[in-house]
XYZ file of C-alpha atoms in Angstrom:
621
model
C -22.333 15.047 23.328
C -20.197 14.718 26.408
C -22.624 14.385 29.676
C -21.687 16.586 32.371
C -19.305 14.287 35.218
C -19.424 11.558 32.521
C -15.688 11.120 33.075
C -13.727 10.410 36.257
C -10.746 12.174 37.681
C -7.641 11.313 39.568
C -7.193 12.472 42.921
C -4.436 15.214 42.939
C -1.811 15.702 45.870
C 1.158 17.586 46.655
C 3.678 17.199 43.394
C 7.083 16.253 43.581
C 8.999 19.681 43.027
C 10.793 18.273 39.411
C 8.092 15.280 38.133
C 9.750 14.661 34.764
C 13.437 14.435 36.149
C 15.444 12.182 38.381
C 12.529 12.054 40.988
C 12.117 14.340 44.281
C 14.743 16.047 46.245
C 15.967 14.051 49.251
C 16.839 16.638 51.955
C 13.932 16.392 54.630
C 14.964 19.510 56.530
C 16.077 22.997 56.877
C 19.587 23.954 56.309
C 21.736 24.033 59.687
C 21.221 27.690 61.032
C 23.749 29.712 63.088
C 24.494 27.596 65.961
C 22.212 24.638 64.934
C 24.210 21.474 64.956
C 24.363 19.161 62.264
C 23.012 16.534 64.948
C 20.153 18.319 65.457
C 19.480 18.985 61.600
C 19.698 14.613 61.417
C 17.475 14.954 64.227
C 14.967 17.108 61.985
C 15.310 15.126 59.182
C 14.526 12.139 60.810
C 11.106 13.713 62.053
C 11.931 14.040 65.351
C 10.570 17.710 65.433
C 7.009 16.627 63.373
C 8.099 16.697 59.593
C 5.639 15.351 57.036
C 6.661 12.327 55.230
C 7.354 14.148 51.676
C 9.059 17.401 54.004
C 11.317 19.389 51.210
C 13.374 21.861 52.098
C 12.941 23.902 48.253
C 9.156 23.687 48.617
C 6.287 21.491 47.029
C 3.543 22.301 45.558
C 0.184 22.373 46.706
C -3.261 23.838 45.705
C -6.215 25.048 47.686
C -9.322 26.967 47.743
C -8.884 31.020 49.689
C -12.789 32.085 49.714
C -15.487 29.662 50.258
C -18.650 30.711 51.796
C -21.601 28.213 53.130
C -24.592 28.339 54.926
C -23.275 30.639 57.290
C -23.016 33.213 55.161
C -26.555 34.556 54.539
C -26.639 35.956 50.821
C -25.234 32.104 50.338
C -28.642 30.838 52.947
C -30.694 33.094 50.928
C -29.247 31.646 47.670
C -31.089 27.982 49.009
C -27.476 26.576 50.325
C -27.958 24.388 52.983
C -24.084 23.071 53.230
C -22.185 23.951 56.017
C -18.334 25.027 57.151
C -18.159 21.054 57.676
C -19.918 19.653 54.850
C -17.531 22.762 52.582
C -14.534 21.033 54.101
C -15.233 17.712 53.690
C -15.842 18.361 50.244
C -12.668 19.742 49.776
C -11.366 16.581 50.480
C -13.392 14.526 48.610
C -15.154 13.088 51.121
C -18.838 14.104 50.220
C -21.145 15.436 48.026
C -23.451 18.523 48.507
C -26.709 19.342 46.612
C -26.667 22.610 45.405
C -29.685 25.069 46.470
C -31.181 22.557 48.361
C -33.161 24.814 50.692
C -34.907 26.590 47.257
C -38.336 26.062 46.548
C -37.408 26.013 42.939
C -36.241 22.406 43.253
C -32.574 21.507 44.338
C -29.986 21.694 41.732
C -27.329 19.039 40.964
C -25.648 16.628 43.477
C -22.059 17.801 42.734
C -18.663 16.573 44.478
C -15.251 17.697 44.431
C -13.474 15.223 41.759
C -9.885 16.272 42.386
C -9.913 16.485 46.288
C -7.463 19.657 47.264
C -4.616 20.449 49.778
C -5.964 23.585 51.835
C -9.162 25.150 51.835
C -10.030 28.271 54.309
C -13.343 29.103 54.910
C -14.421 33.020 54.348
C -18.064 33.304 55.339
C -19.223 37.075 55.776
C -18.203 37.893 59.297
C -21.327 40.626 59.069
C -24.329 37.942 58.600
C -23.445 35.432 61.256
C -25.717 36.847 64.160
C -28.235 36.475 61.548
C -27.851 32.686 60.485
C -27.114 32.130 64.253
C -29.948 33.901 65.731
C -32.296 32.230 62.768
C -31.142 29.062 61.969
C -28.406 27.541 63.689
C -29.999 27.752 67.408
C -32.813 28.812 67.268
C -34.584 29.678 70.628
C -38.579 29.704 69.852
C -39.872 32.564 72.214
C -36.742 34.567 71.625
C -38.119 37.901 70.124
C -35.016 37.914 68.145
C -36.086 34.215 66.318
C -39.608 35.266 66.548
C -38.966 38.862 64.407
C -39.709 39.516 61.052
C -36.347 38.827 60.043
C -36.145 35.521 60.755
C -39.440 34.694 59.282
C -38.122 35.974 56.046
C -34.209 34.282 56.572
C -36.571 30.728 57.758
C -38.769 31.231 53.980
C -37.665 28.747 51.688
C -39.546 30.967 49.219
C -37.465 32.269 46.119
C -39.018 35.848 46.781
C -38.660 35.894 50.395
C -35.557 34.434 49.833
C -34.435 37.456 47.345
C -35.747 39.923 49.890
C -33.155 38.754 52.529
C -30.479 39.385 50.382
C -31.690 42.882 49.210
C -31.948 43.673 52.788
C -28.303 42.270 54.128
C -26.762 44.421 51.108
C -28.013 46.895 52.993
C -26.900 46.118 56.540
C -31.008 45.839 56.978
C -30.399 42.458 59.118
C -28.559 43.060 62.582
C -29.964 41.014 65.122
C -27.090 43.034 67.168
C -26.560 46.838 68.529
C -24.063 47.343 65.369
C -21.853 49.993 68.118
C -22.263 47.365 70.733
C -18.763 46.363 71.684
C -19.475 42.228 71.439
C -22.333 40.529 69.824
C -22.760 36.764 71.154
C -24.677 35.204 68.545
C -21.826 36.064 65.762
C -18.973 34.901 68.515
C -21.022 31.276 68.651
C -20.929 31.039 64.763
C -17.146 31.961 64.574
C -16.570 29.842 67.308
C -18.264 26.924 65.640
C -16.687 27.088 62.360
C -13.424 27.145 63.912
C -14.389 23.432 66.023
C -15.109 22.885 62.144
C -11.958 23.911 60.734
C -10.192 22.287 63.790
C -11.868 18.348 63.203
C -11.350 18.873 59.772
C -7.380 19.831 59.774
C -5.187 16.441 58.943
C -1.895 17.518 59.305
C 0.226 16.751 56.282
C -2.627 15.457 54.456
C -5.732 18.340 54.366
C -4.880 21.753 55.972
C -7.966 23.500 56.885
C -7.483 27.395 57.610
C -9.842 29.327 59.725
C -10.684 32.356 58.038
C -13.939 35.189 57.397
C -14.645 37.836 54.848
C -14.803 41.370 55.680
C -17.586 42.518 53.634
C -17.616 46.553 53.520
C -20.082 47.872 51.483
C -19.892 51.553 52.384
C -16.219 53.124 51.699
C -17.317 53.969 48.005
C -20.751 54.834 49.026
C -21.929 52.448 46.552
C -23.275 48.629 47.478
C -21.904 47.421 43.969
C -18.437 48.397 45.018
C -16.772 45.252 45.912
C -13.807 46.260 48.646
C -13.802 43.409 50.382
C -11.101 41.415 52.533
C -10.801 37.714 53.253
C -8.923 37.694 56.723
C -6.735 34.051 57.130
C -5.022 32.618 60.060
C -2.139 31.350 60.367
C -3.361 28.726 63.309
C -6.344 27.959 65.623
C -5.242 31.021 67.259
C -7.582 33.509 66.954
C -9.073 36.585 68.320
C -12.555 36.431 70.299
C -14.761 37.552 67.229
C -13.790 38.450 64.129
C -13.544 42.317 63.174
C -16.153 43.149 60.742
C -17.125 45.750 58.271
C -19.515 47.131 60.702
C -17.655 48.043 63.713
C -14.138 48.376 61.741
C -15.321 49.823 58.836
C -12.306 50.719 56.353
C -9.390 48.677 55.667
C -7.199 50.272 57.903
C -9.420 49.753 60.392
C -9.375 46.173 59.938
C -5.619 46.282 59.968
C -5.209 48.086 63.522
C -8.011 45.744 64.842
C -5.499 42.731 63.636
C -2.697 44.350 65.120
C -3.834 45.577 68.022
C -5.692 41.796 68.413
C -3.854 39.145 67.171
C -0.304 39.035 68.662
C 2.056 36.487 66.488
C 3.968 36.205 69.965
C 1.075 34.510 71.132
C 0.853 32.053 68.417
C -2.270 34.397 66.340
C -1.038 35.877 63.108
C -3.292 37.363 60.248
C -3.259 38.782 56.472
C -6.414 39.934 54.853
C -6.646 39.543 50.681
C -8.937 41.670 49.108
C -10.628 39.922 45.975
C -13.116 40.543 43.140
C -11.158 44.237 42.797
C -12.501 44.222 38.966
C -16.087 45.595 40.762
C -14.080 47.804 43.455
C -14.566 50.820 41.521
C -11.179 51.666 41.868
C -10.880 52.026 45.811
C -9.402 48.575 46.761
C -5.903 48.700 45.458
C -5.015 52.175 46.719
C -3.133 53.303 49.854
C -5.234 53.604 51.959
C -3.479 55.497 54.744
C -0.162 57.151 53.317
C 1.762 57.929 56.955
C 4.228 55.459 57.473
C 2.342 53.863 60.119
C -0.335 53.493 57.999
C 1.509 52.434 54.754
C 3.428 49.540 57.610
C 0.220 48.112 58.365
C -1.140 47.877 54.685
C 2.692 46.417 53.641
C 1.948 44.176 56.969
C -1.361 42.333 56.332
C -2.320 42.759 52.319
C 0.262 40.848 50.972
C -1.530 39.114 47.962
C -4.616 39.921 46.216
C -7.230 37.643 44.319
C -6.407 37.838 40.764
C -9.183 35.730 39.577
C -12.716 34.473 40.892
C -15.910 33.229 39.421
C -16.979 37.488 38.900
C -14.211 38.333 36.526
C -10.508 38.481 36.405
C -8.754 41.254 38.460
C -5.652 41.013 36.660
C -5.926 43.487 33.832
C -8.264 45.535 31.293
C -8.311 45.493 27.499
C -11.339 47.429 25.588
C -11.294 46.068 22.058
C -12.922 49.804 21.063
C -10.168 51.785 22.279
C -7.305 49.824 22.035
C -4.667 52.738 22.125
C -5.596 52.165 26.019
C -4.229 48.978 26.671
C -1.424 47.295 24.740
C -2.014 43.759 25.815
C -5.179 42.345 24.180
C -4.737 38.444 26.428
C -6.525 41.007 29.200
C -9.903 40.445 27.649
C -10.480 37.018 29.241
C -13.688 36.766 31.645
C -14.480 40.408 31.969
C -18.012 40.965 33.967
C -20.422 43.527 32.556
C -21.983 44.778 35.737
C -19.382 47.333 36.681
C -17.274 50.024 35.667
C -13.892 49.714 34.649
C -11.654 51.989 36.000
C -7.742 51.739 36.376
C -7.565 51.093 39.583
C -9.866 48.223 39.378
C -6.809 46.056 38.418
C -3.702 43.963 40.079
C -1.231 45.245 37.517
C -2.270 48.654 37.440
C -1.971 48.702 41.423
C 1.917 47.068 40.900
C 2.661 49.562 38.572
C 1.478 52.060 41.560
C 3.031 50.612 44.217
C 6.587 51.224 42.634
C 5.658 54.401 41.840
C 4.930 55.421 45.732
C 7.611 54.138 46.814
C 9.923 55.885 44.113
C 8.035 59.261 45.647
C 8.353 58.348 49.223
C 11.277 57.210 49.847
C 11.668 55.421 53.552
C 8.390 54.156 53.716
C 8.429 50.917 51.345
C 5.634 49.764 48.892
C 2.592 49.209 50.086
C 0.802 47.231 46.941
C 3.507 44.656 47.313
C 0.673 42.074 45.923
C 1.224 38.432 45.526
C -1.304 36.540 43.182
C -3.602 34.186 44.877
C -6.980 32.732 42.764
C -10.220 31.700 44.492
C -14.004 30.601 43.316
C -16.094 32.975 45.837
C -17.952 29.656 45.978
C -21.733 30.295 47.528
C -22.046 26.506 47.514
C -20.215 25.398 49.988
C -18.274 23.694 47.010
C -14.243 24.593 47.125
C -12.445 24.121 44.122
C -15.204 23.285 41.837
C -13.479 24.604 39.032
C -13.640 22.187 36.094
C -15.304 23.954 32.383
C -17.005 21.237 31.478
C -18.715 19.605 34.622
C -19.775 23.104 36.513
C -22.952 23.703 38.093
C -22.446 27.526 39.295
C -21.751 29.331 42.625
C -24.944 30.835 43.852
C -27.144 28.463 44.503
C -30.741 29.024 42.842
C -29.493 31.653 40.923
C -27.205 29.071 38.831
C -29.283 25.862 39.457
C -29.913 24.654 35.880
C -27.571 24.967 32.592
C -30.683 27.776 31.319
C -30.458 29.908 34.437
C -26.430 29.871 34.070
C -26.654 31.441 30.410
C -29.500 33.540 31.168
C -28.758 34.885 34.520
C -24.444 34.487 34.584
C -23.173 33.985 31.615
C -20.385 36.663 32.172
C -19.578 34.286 35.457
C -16.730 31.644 35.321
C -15.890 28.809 37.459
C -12.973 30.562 39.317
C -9.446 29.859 40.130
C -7.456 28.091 42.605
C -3.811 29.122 44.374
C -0.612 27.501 44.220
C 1.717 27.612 47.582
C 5.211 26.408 47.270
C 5.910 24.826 51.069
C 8.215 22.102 52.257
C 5.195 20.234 53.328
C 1.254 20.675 54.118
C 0.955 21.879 57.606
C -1.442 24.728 57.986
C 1.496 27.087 59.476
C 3.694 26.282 56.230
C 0.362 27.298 53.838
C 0.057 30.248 55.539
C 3.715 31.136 55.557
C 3.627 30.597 51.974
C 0.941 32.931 51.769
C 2.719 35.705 53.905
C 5.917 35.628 51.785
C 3.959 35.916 48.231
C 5.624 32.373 47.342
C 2.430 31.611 45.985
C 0.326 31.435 42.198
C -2.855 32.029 40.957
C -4.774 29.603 37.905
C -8.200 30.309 36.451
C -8.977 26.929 37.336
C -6.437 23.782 36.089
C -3.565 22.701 37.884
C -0.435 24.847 35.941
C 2.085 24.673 38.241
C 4.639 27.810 38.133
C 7.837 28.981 39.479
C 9.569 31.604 39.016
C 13.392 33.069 40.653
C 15.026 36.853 39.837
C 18.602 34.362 39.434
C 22.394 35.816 38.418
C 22.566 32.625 36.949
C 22.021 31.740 33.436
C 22.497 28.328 33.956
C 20.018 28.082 36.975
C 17.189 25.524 34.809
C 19.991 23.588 34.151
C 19.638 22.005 37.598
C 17.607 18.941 37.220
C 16.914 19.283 41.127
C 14.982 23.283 40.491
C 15.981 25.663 42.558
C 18.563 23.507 44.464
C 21.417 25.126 43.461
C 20.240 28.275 42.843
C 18.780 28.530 46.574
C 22.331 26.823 48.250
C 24.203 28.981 46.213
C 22.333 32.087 47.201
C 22.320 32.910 43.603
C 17.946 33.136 43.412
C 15.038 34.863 44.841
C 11.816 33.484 45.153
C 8.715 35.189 43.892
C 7.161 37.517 46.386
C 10.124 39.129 47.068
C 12.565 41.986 46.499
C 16.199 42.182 45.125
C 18.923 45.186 44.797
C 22.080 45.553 43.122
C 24.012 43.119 44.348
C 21.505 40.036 43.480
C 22.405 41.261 39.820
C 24.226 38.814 37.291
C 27.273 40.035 35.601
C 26.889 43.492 33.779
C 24.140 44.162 35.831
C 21.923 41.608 34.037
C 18.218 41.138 35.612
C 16.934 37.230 35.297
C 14.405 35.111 35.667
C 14.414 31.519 35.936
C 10.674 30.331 35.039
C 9.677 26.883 35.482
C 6.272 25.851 34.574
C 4.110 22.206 33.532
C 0.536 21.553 32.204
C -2.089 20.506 34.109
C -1.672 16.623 34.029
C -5.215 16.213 34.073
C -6.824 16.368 30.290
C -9.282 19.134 29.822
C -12.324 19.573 26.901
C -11.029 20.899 23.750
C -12.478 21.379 20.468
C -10.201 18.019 19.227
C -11.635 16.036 22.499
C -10.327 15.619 25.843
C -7.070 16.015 25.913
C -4.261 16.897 28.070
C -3.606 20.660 27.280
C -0.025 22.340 26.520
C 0.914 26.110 26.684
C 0.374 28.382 24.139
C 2.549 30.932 25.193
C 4.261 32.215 28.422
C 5.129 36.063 28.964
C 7.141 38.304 31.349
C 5.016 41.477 32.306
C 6.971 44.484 33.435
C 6.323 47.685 35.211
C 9.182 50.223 35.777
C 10.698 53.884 36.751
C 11.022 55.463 33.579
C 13.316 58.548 33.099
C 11.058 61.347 33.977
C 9.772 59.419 37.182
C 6.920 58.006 36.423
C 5.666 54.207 36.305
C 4.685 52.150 33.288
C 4.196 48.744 31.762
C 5.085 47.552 28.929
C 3.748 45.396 26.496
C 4.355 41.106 27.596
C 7.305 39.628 26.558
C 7.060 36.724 25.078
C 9.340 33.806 26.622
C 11.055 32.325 23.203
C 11.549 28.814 23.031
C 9.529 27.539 25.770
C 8.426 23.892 25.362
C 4.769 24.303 25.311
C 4.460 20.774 27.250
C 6.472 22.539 30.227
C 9.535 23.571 30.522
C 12.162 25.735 32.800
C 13.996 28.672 31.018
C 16.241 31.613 31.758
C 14.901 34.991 30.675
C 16.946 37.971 30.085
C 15.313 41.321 30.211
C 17.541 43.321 27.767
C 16.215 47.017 28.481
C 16.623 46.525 32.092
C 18.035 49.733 33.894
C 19.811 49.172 37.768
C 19.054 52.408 38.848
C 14.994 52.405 38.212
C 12.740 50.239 40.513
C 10.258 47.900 38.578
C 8.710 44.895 39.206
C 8.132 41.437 37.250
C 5.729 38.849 37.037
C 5.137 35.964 35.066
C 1.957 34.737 32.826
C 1.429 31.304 31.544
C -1.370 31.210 28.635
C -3.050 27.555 27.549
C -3.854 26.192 24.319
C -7.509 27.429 24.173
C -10.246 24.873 25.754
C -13.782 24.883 25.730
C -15.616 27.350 27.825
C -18.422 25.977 30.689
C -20.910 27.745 28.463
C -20.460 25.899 25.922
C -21.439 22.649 27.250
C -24.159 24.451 28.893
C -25.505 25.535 25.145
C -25.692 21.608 24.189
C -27.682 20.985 27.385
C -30.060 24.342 26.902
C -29.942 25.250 23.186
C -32.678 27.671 23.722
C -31.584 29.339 26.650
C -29.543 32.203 24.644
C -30.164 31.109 20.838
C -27.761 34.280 19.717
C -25.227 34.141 22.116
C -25.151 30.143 21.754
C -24.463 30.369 17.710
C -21.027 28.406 17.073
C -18.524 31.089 17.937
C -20.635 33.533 19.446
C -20.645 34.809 23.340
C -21.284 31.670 25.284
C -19.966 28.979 22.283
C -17.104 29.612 22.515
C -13.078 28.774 23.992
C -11.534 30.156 26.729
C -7.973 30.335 27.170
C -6.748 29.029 31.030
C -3.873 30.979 33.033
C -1.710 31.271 35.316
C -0.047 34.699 37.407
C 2.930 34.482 39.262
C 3.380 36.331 42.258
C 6.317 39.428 41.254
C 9.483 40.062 42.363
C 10.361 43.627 42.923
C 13.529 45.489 42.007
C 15.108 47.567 44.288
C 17.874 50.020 43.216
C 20.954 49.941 45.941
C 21.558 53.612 45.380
């Protein structure tokens, strides 16, 4: 039996764009612009301006972490995590280990540390709770009646009760050491403020970007404190407003979006999106539209520009019910499905792309506003970014996960999580977050896929052993996350895509041994116009002939139709690998006897992804 971290694992940087062809592309700068010289474009190049050393002008690839919360957050405190924004970041990087629930009376868990340090990591704790943590933990003023209260007796308790009581209470806004109409509250400003010195010691440009970032935690729109219609809000630089706009004083998305706008000028170096995640527990509110005048529709087009596709409470992307399946016609949806909620339509990335083209086929003017790129995360409560790998993980909430027989009994419809791709010539925080802003980024449910995909005119586009070089010189591509009309067409108004996509590098657990694992399949999934008006997907299309050890092919879509929006994305399926619970059975047999059988729930394979962010069709007429 394989121990858990009994193997090590390479580090893992930025990739070279094409790893298996003629090496990296050698331009180190942006094409001349109008009235840019070529002198100063040498000048560029030569990194006069700041360019990192492996600066490419058609993008690299790097991955990252997009919701982390630590010790700041207080359901995470309450969970026994002791780890904060700094000790989160440095393990990012590698740099240190963190004991899980370590503030738990039940014992601390495992001593856990990242083995494949990342590129980016933002961190999202619950802009709501940070008074709390402030007022109780972080400086604490004995003879303050605030430190003194109830409250922060029971947020001080290291006792698993008193412990589960705080986080009953904060789902309930029942801990606000803070007037919540009060227009300022100074113990959440010090916390924001401190996590951004974090972020700020922790940023090493073109090595480690670190993003400051919070999570907008609104518990009310639905009515219902299981409904998950959250936002993590990201910034582009150090930038930022005052305080961050929370769920309590701003609290509906559009809210949050005029607060942003009205706060966080791009003119004065702040700019902002906010990604809502975990949307398979939204009961249906998070992927609507929200506020359908065109100023309102402008702001959700302006700052939700990707979603979270997949975290450790269930994948987002789709729904498949094996009893009724006249309702879906794509049974690879029923991977990592949580049991806790219920599934409705709009619970679901594709069903809210399928929407979006819809709305703006009835409203014409006033654009799409569930123009979603795919972005995956963990939702890590351990301060622990990226953990991600099947067979080594220790769980994300603390006390609640701390031994391989609370995991099965207590989450055993959890997963690791995911991670997000961003295509950017280099790793400056600015670029990440551009990358993020123009949808030119991926979602995984946890390994290293890399993907790519172009809406080309050219069939002979993966030809180029430099991908995308000539299609992007020749203005013959568009990148994902973004439209095209007519006139982007190939000849006889044929629709394109040129997918390139490799393995993980790094071998994973598989019922033959560790090994390094090849795709099983990779699919085209289409929404449309149809004749009468109305949006629908079909079925995946298969990509034929893809080399399951990675590969770069044209697809055709043979039923496409120039005068009917639709929209495209692309889904890369693994060879199946084993699932965390499995290992977790050989450690605690007796955990789950059933559900550990060979085969059965837990015992089982999963089968690793990857999402593409879309590109969206746009008839000219």
């Amino acid at each position: 039996m394989r121990q858990r971290g009994s193997y090590s694992m390479l580090a893992w940087g930025a990739v070279c764009l094409v790893p298996l062809v003629a090496g990296c592309v050698t331009e180190t700068a942006e094409p001349a612009e109008a009235g840019e010289t070529e002198a100063e474009v040498e000048s560029a190049a030569a990194g006069v301006v700041g360019n990192c050393g492996d600066y490419n002008t058609y993008g690299n690839v790097y991955f990252g972490e997009m919701h982390v919360h630590t010790s700041y957050s207080l359901d995470a405190y309450s969970f026994g995590t002791r780890a904060d924004p700094a000790d989160a970041l440095a393990f990012a990087k590698g740099a240190t280990s963190i004991t899980i629930a370590d503030g738990s009376d039940g014992g601390p868990g495992a001593t856990i540390s990242q083995p494949r340090p990342l590129d980016f990591s933002v961190i999202t704790d619950h802009s709501e709770w940070l008074s709390v943590v402030e007022t109780c933990v972080n400086d604490p003023q004995p003879g303050d009646p605030d430190y003194e209260s109830d409250y922060c007796t029971l947020v001080q308790s290291e006792n698993e009760t008193a412990e589960w009581g705080v986080f009953i209470s904060l789902v309930n806004h029942g801990l606000w050491p803070c007037d919540p109409t009060a227009a300022s509250c100074q113990p959440q400003i010090d916390a924001y403020q401190r996590t951004l010195g974090f972020v700020h010691d922790a940023n090493e440009e073109c090595e480690f970007s670190a993003l400051m970032g919070y999570e907008w935690t609104d518990f009310e729109t639905t009515g219902s404190g299981n409904a998950t219609n959250h936002r993590n809000v990201i910034f582009k630089t150090e930038t930022v407003p005052p305080q961050p706009y929370d769920a309590v004083r701003y609290p509906t998305p559009p809210d949050l979006w005029a607060a942003l706008d009205a706060g966080c000028d791009p003119a004065e170096g702040c700019d902002a999106v906010a990604i809502p995640h975990n949307t398979n527990q939204s009961e249906g509110v998070s992927l609507q539209v929200w506020d359908p005048t065109p100023a309102g529709v402008a702001l959700q087009r302006r700052y939700q520009v990707a979603a979270e596709v997949f975290q450790h409470k269930g994948n987002s992307e789709c729904f498949y019910d094996p009893n009724n399946p006249s309702a879906s016609n794509d049974p690879k949806c029923e991977m990592e499905h949580t049991d806790d909620s219920p599934i409705v339509a709009g619970n679901f990335v594709r069903d809210a792309l399928r929407s979006g083209i819809e709305y703006a086929h009835d409203n014409p003017g006033q654009g799409n506003p569930l123009m979603l790129g795919m972005v995956g995360a963990t939702d890590t409560h351990n301060a622990s970014p990226g953990y991600v790998d099947e067979a080594i993980f220790e769980g994300h909430t603390g006390r609640l996960e701390v031994s391989a027989a609370k995991r099965l009994e207590d989450a055993g419809d959890f997963n690791p999580g995911g991670i997000t791709g961003v295509w950017a010539p280099q790793n400056k925080r600015e670029d990440i977050f551009s990358a993020i802003q123009r949808r030119e980024v991926f979602a995984t449910s946890g390994p290293r896929i890399r993907l790519r995909m172009f809406q080309t005119s050219s069939l002979t586009a993966c030809q180029d052993p430099l991908f995308p070089k000539q299609i992007v010189d020749n203005g013959t591509g568009v990148p994902m996350g973004e439209t095209f009309g007519t006139g982007n067409l190939g000849g006889n108004n044929a629709m394109r895509l040129a997918i390139w996509a490799y393995p993980d590098a790094y071998p994973q657990e598989t019922q033959n041994g560790s090994q390094v694992v090849g795709f099983e399949r990779v699919e085209v999934v289409k929404s449309y116009i149809d004749a009468s008006g109305n949006a629908v997907t079909d079925a995946p299309k298969k990509v034929l002939l893809f080399n399951a050890g990675g590969d770069c092919r044209v697809w055709t879509d043979t039923s496409f139709n120039p005068n009917r929006r639709a929209v495209y994305y692309v889904r890369v399926l693994q060879e199946p690998t084993w699932r965390w619970s499995h290992h977790d059975c050989l450690l605690a047999p007796g955990a789950t006897p059933m559900k550990c059988l060979p085969g059965n729930e837990y015992n089982r394979t999963v089968q690793e992804r990857a999402w593409s962010s879309p590109v969206w069709y746009v008839p000219s007429n």
